[in-house]
Short mmCIF file of C-alpha atoms in Angstrom, two decimals:
data_model
loop_
_atom_site.label_atom_id
_atom_site.label_comp_id
_atom_site.label_asym_id
_atom_site.label_seq_id
_atom_site.Cartn_x
_atom_site.Cartn_y
_atom_site.Cartn_z
CA MET A 1 -62.10 -37.94 -47.01
CA LYS A 2 -65.60 -35.81 -46.04
CA LYS A 3 -66.38 -38.30 -43.46
CA ILE A 4 -62.41 -38.19 -41.49
CA THR A 5 -63.10 -34.10 -42.26
CA LEU A 6 -66.35 -34.33 -40.15
CA ILE A 7 -65.20 -35.98 -37.56
CA LEU A 8 -62.34 -34.06 -36.85
CA THR A 9 -65.16 -30.85 -37.12
CA LEU A 10 -67.35 -32.21 -34.44
CA VAL A 11 -64.53 -32.97 -32.10
CA ALA A 12 -63.29 -29.61 -32.66
CA GLY A 13 -66.66 -27.92 -31.50
CA LEU A 14 -67.24 -30.07 -28.83
CA PHE A 15 -63.43 -28.93 -27.87
CA ILE A 16 -64.89 -25.63 -28.02
CA PHE A 17 -68.04 -26.72 -25.93
CA LEU A 18 -65.88 -27.91 -23.15
CA SER A 19 -63.17 -24.57 -22.85
CA SER A 20 -66.49 -21.96 -22.74
CA CYS A 21 -67.33 -23.69 -20.23
CA GLN A 22 -64.66 -23.73 -17.81
CA LYS A 23 -64.65 -21.40 -14.74
CA VAL A 24 -62.14 -18.75 -14.67
CA GLU A 25 -60.08 -18.33 -11.84
CA LYS A 26 -59.57 -14.27 -11.09
CA ASP A 27 -56.91 -13.45 -8.88
CA PRO A 28 -58.06 -11.98 -5.09
CA VAL A 29 -59.20 -8.61 -4.53
CA MET A 30 -58.99 -6.92 -1.18
CA ASP A 31 -61.65 -3.99 -0.59
CA LEU A 32 -59.80 -1.84 1.46
CA ASN A 33 -63.30 0.28 2.38
CA LEU A 34 -64.37 -3.22 4.43
CA SER A 35 -61.56 -3.38 6.14
CA THR A 36 -61.04 -2.48 10.31
CA PRO A 37 -58.11 -1.27 12.35
CA ALA A 38 -56.35 -3.56 15.43
CA SER A 39 -58.29 -2.21 18.32
CA PHE A 40 -56.86 -2.27 22.16
CA THR A 41 -57.97 -4.51 24.59
CA SER A 42 -56.30 -3.97 27.43
CA PRO A 43 -55.54 -1.08 28.85
CA GLU A 44 -58.55 0.57 28.70
CA SER A 45 -58.64 3.90 27.76
CA GLY A 46 -58.33 6.44 30.83
CA THR A 47 -56.13 3.90 33.08
CA VAL A 48 -54.03 5.32 35.39
CA LEU A 49 -50.56 3.43 36.08
CA VAL A 50 -48.24 4.31 38.91
CA LEU A 51 -44.83 2.65 37.90
CA LEU A 52 -42.69 1.88 41.09
CA LEU A 53 -38.91 1.08 41.45
CA ALA A 54 -40.22 -1.96 43.64
CA ASP A 55 -41.91 -3.06 41.18
CA SER A 56 -39.05 -3.14 38.54
CA ALA A 57 -39.64 -6.51 37.68
CA ASN A 58 -42.81 -6.59 37.40
CA PRO A 59 -45.29 -7.62 34.10
CA PHE A 60 -46.65 -4.83 31.95
CA VAL A 61 -48.99 -6.30 29.44
CA MET A 62 -50.64 -4.61 26.51
CA ASN A 63 -53.15 -6.66 23.68
CA TRP A 64 -55.01 -6.10 20.73
CA ASN A 65 -57.38 -7.39 18.65
CA ALA A 66 -56.05 -8.31 14.72
CA ALA A 67 -56.75 -6.20 12.59
CA THR A 68 -59.45 -7.80 9.78
CA TYR A 69 -58.97 -7.57 5.55
CA SER A 70 -61.96 -8.13 2.94
CA VAL A 71 -60.08 -10.29 0.50
CA SER A 72 -62.35 -12.25 -2.09
CA ASN A 73 -62.06 -15.86 -3.54
CA ASP A 74 -61.35 -16.40 0.66
CA ALA A 75 -57.50 -15.92 -0.48
CA ALA A 76 -55.39 -16.04 2.86
CA VAL A 77 -54.10 -12.57 4.01
CA PRO A 78 -50.60 -12.27 4.98
CA GLU A 79 -49.09 -11.76 8.20
CA THR A 80 -50.25 -8.99 9.33
CA ASN A 81 -47.65 -6.10 11.08
CA TYR A 82 -48.57 -3.70 14.32
CA THR A 83 -46.77 -0.96 14.79
CA LEU A 84 -47.55 0.13 18.58
CA GLN A 85 -46.45 4.21 18.95
CA VAL A 86 -46.97 5.92 22.21
CA GLY A 87 -47.23 9.98 22.42
CA LEU A 88 -47.48 12.79 25.13
CA ALA A 89 -51.42 13.84 25.19
CA ASP A 90 -52.10 16.56 22.91
CA SER A 91 -49.29 15.91 20.83
CA ASN A 92 -51.24 14.79 18.11
CA PHE A 93 -48.08 11.74 17.81
CA VAL A 94 -45.84 14.64 17.25
CA GLY A 95 -42.14 13.40 18.65
CA ALA A 96 -44.07 9.70 18.98
CA LYS A 97 -41.96 6.95 19.98
CA GLU A 98 -42.20 3.31 18.83
CA LEU A 99 -42.69 0.84 21.63
CA SER A 100 -43.36 -2.25 19.78
CA ASN A 101 -43.39 -3.42 16.49
CA THR A 102 -44.36 -7.15 15.84
CA LYS A 103 -46.96 -9.32 14.08
CA VAL A 104 -48.60 -10.80 17.62
CA LEU A 105 -51.59 -9.21 19.20
CA THR A 106 -49.96 -8.19 22.30
CA TYR A 107 -46.64 -6.22 24.12
CA GLU A 108 -45.23 -7.79 26.83
CA THR A 109 -42.41 -5.76 29.02
CA ILE A 110 -41.46 -4.95 32.88
CA VAL A 111 -41.97 -1.51 34.52
CA TYR A 112 -38.26 -1.06 34.69
CA SER A 113 -38.25 -1.57 30.93
CA LEU A 114 -41.63 0.60 30.57
CA ASN A 115 -40.10 3.65 32.78
CA ASN A 116 -36.97 3.83 30.94
CA PHE A 117 -38.55 4.40 27.38
CA LEU A 118 -41.08 7.32 29.68
CA LEU A 119 -38.73 8.69 30.19
CA SER A 120 -37.09 8.94 26.90
CA LEU A 121 -40.20 10.65 25.55
CA GLY A 122 -39.74 13.47 27.73
CA ILE A 123 -41.23 12.90 31.06
CA PRO A 124 -39.31 13.46 33.89
CA GLY A 125 -38.56 10.97 36.48
CA ASP A 126 -41.22 11.36 39.51
CA SER A 127 -43.89 12.95 38.19
CA THR A 128 -46.72 12.07 36.49
CA ALA A 129 -48.31 12.93 32.57
CA THR A 130 -51.15 11.54 30.44
CA ILE A 131 -49.67 9.56 26.82
CA GLU A 132 -51.62 8.64 23.99
CA LEU A 133 -51.58 5.69 22.99
CA ARG A 134 -52.28 3.69 18.18
CA ILE A 135 -51.33 1.16 16.95
CA ILE A 136 -50.82 1.16 13.00
CA SER A 137 -51.31 -2.03 11.39
CA ALA A 138 -50.52 -3.24 7.62
CA ILE A 139 -50.07 -6.18 5.87
CA SER A 140 -46.17 -6.56 5.49
CA GLY A 141 -44.77 -5.43 2.03
CA ALA A 142 -48.04 -3.13 1.31
CA ALA A 143 -47.68 0.23 2.65
CA GLN A 144 -51.09 1.03 1.18
CA THR A 145 -53.20 -1.67 3.08
CA SER A 146 -52.31 0.72 6.45
CA ASP A 147 -54.50 1.81 9.26
CA THR A 148 -54.13 2.98 12.91
CA SER A 149 -56.70 2.61 15.33
CA ALA A 150 -58.32 4.38 18.06
CA VAL A 151 -56.38 6.68 20.37
CA ILE A 152 -56.30 5.36 23.81
CA THR A 153 -54.72 7.50 26.61
CA MET A 154 -53.43 6.73 30.12
CA THR A 155 -52.47 8.46 33.15
CA VAL A 156 -48.29 7.44 33.84
CA THR A 157 -46.17 7.81 37.05
CA THR A 158 -42.67 7.50 36.57
CA PHE A 159 -40.13 7.16 39.12
CA SER A 160 -36.15 8.30 38.69
CA PRO A 161 -34.09 4.76 37.98
CA PRO A 162 -31.22 4.75 40.53
CA VAL A 163 -27.93 5.83 39.34
CA PRO A 164 -26.03 3.57 37.59
CA PRO A 165 -22.35 2.34 39.21
CA PRO A 166 -19.54 3.42 37.09
CA PRO A 167 -18.11 0.95 34.97
CA ASP A 168 -15.12 -1.41 36.46
CA GLU A 169 -12.82 0.02 33.43
CA THR A 170 -13.36 3.03 30.56
CA PRO A 171 -15.53 1.58 27.92
CA HIS A 172 -14.13 0.57 24.73
CA LEU A 173 -14.63 -0.96 21.32
CA TRP A 174 -12.36 -3.36 19.15
CA VAL A 175 -11.13 -2.09 15.78
CA PRO A 176 -10.68 -5.67 13.65
CA GLY A 177 -9.32 -5.54 10.17
CA ASP A 178 -7.86 -6.24 7.32
CA TYR A 179 -4.53 -5.46 9.02
CA GLN A 180 -4.56 -7.86 11.77
CA GLY A 181 -6.52 -10.44 10.55
CA TRP A 182 -10.10 -9.54 11.34
CA ASN A 183 -9.49 -10.80 15.22
CA PRO A 184 -11.61 -8.89 16.99
CA GLY A 185 -10.18 -10.63 20.93
CA ALA A 186 -6.74 -9.08 19.57
CA ALA A 187 -7.50 -5.84 17.90
CA PRO A 188 -6.41 -2.27 19.50
CA ASN A 189 -9.43 -0.15 21.07
CA VAL A 190 -11.37 2.68 20.71
CA TRP A 191 -12.19 4.34 24.93
CA SER A 192 -14.83 6.46 25.82
CA PRO A 193 -13.55 7.79 29.22
CA ALA A 194 -16.94 9.80 29.37
CA ASN A 195 -19.15 6.77 29.24
CA ASP A 196 -21.11 9.15 26.30
CA GLY A 197 -21.37 6.88 23.48
CA VAL A 198 -18.31 8.50 21.44
CA TYR A 199 -15.32 6.53 21.94
CA LYS A 200 -11.58 7.78 20.22
CA GLY A 201 -8.06 6.18 20.02
CA TYR A 202 -5.24 5.50 17.62
CA VAL A 203 -4.60 2.59 15.38
CA TYR A 204 -1.96 1.79 12.85
CA TYR A 205 -2.24 0.84 9.20
CA PRO A 206 0.89 -0.74 8.00
CA GLU A 207 1.49 -1.22 4.44
CA GLY A 208 0.64 -3.64 2.18
CA GLY A 209 -3.15 -4.28 3.50
CA THR A 210 -6.94 -2.92 2.01
CA PHE A 211 -6.91 -0.13 5.10
CA GLU A 212 -10.84 -1.77 5.82
CA PHE A 213 -11.82 -2.61 9.17
CA LYS A 214 -15.03 -1.91 11.75
CA PHE A 215 -15.83 -1.44 15.23
CA THR A 216 -17.21 -4.46 17.46
CA ALA A 217 -19.00 -3.89 21.27
CA ALA A 218 -17.04 -6.97 22.15
CA PRO A 219 -14.12 -8.81 21.41
CA ASP A 220 -16.05 -11.23 18.84
CA TRP A 221 -18.67 -10.59 15.96
CA ASP A 222 -21.96 -11.73 18.15
CA HIS A 223 -22.51 -8.73 19.70
CA THR A 224 -23.49 -4.84 17.67
CA ASN A 225 -20.81 -4.64 15.38
CA PHE A 226 -20.36 -0.89 13.37
CA GLY A 227 -19.81 -1.17 9.73
CA PHE A 228 -20.55 1.65 6.72
CA GLY A 229 -23.23 3.51 5.99
CA SER A 230 -22.54 5.89 3.67
CA GLU A 231 -19.84 8.82 3.86
CA GLY A 232 -19.30 9.31 7.16
CA THR A 233 -22.19 7.79 9.12
CA LEU A 234 -22.48 3.83 10.79
CA SER A 235 -24.30 1.06 10.21
CA THR A 236 -24.80 -1.82 12.47
CA ASP A 237 -26.60 -3.93 10.21
CA PRO A 238 -24.75 -7.38 10.51
CA GLY A 239 -24.27 -6.97 6.73
CA ALA A 240 -23.43 -3.46 6.06
CA GLY A 241 -19.87 -2.86 4.45
CA ASN A 242 -16.07 -2.53 5.89
CA LEU A 243 -14.82 1.07 6.81
CA SER A 244 -11.69 2.19 5.56
CA VAL A 245 -8.74 4.72 6.22
CA ALA A 246 -7.27 6.58 2.27
CA GLU A 247 -4.00 4.80 2.69
CA PHE A 248 -0.96 3.15 5.49
CA GLY A 249 -0.25 5.41 8.42
CA ASN A 250 -1.49 5.94 11.96
CA TYR A 251 -4.82 7.25 12.76
CA PHE A 252 -7.04 9.23 14.88
CA LEU A 253 -10.49 7.81 15.42
CA THR A 254 -13.80 8.79 16.19
CA CYS A 255 -16.81 6.42 16.83
CA ASP A 256 -20.40 7.91 17.88
CA THR A 257 -22.45 5.28 18.65
CA VAL A 258 -25.35 7.90 19.59
CA ASN A 259 -25.50 9.59 15.90
CA LEU A 260 -23.49 6.39 14.30
CA THR A 261 -21.10 9.01 12.68
CA TRP A 262 -17.46 8.27 12.48
CA THR A 263 -13.82 10.38 11.22
CA ASN A 264 -10.48 9.53 10.96
CA GLU A 265 -7.27 11.86 10.91
CA ILE A 266 -4.02 10.61 9.70
CA ARG A 267 -1.72 12.07 12.73
CA ASN A 268 2.41 10.52 11.73
CA PHE A 269 4.53 11.29 14.88
CA THR A 270 7.89 11.69 14.33
CA LEU A 271 10.44 12.62 17.70
CA ILE A 272 11.74 17.00 18.24
CA GLY A 273 13.89 18.06 20.92
CA SER A 274 17.15 20.01 21.77
CA PHE A 275 18.80 17.18 19.89
CA ASN A 276 17.97 18.92 16.71
CA GLU A 277 17.62 22.51 18.21
CA TRP A 278 13.39 22.02 18.09
CA ALA A 279 14.11 23.16 14.00
CA GLY A 280 12.93 19.40 12.63
CA ASP A 281 11.52 15.92 13.46
CA ALA A 282 13.37 12.78 13.20
CA GLU A 283 11.15 10.21 11.52
CA LEU A 284 9.97 7.13 14.30
CA THR A 285 10.05 3.50 13.11
CA TRP A 286 6.83 0.87 13.34
CA ASP A 287 7.33 -1.94 15.30
CA ASN A 288 4.01 -4.20 14.11
CA THR A 289 4.79 -7.09 16.65
CA ASN A 290 4.39 -4.65 19.82
CA ARG A 291 2.55 -1.78 18.44
CA MET A 292 4.73 1.28 19.17
CA PHE A 293 6.49 3.72 17.15
CA THR A 294 10.44 3.43 18.05
CA ILE A 295 13.75 5.06 17.04
CA THR A 296 17.30 4.77 18.24
CA MET A 297 19.66 7.63 18.16
CA ASP A 298 22.38 9.35 20.51
CA PHE A 299 21.83 11.59 23.22
CA ALA A 300 24.02 14.26 24.62
CA ALA A 301 23.50 14.78 28.02
CA GLY A 302 20.50 16.75 28.97
CA ALA A 303 18.90 16.44 26.16
CA GLU A 304 15.07 17.41 26.33
CA VAL A 305 12.48 15.03 24.08
CA LYS A 306 8.49 15.35 23.44
CA TRP A 307 6.62 13.39 20.18
CA ARG A 308 4.73 15.68 17.70
CA ALA A 309 1.93 14.64 14.80
CA ASN A 310 2.11 15.49 11.85
CA ALA A 311 5.35 17.69 12.03
CA ASP A 312 3.13 20.46 14.11
CA TRP A 313 2.58 21.36 17.24
CA ALA A 314 -1.53 20.98 17.46
CA VAL A 315 -0.46 17.53 18.84
CA ASN A 316 2.22 17.18 20.87
CA PHE A 317 2.82 14.59 23.55
CA GLY A 318 5.09 15.38 26.87
CA ASP A 319 5.33 13.66 29.86
CA SER A 320 2.22 14.30 31.95
CA GLY A 321 3.88 14.10 35.95
CA ALA A 322 2.27 11.37 37.18
CA GLY A 323 5.43 9.61 37.17
CA ASP A 324 4.22 6.49 35.20
CA ASN A 325 5.76 7.12 31.64
CA THR A 326 2.35 8.28 30.72
CA LEU A 327 1.89 11.48 28.03
CA SER A 328 -0.30 14.00 27.73
CA GLN A 329 -1.20 16.92 25.03
CA ASP A 330 1.56 19.88 26.03
CA GLY A 331 3.17 17.94 28.56
CA ALA A 332 6.86 18.52 30.23
CA ASN A 333 9.79 17.92 28.11
CA ILE A 334 11.11 14.55 28.63
CA VAL A 335 14.88 15.04 29.85
CA LEU A 336 17.79 12.53 29.08
CA THR A 337 20.01 12.99 32.11
CA ASP A 338 22.82 11.03 30.89
CA ALA A 339 24.70 11.32 27.77
CA GLY A 340 24.26 7.88 25.70
CA ASN A 341 22.51 6.08 23.54
CA TYR A 342 18.75 5.50 23.53
CA THR A 343 15.78 3.77 22.28
CA LEU A 344 12.74 5.28 22.91
CA ASN A 345 9.39 4.07 22.41
CA LEU A 346 5.87 5.31 21.39
CA TYR A 347 2.75 3.43 22.89
CA LEU A 348 -0.83 5.00 21.17
CA GLU A 349 -2.73 2.16 20.85
CA LYS A 350 -3.84 2.95 24.75
CA GLU A 351 -6.52 5.01 26.39
CA VAL A 352 -3.21 7.04 28.10
CA PRO A 353 -0.82 6.43 25.61
CA THR A 354 2.82 5.77 26.83
CA TYR A 355 6.43 5.98 26.20
CA GLU A 356 9.64 3.97 27.32
CA VAL A 357 13.01 5.35 27.58
CA ILE A 358 15.79 2.24 26.83
CA LYS A 359 19.23 3.85 27.70
CA ASN A 360 21.33 0.96 25.48
#
């Protein structure tokens, strides 16, 4: 028994001795004091750059050296992110704009795009200004590793781009949603007659759905889509949630793609006129197949009618006078010359609302 105990004691001691001789691995440590920021290699500071419309398609390239980091154990450094910022001279980069955000050591664009960027910075067309550039480098996901390059300056001369021709049709967005099977190609539109990024229009949401929808920049899901950002704001993130209205009904939507905001206002239309001495409102029926409001009733000869929203005159539609059955705010009364039974149809989901008068 003593012999067995002695053997076990020797084995245990040998194990402890061998364990104490093993190398203890430690996590790699980065010494931020030994890191170096990125540095421009081209263009050189003081470069004079004259941009010309004739050179619009020519390339413009910037290059820089990588930022370096000192890490123990020769550990691999995660990818470094480089943000290229441009500001006006002597602005201390207040109001600066981001020209590029990349993980490579170069930035390439064309002269026309660079000129447009400089105009967005506040430099007028056909003028000369001095700009400052810097690169902010940081290891992805580690903000504390951020470092800034030496600033370089450039003197740039811009050009005034030609005025683009007006679009062939009024710019518009599509409004697909649960109410129509989430099919952008078959969805109603909202319109921007001023081509200023603000789109407006009517959409009717029938009973029985979720009243959820999005705005899309094309009749598909492959381009920019505008979903829920926060209350009253939009997000272009492909994973953004759906927008929604509170209940069924006819809504006037506004989508501001510049400021990424949106609003909705319920506007339920009714018919008013001489048939009820302009003192009441006849309810309309929604035809979901034809996306229109309709009403059929008897009228006396010479009856006059208009449509208005929410039983109020703040929003009311009469004939525009253009002779094409278009409607306008505060337009003329619509006159039904002969007595009889009529069907009146109201089409709101258009760039310009229209109406139809059918004598039955």
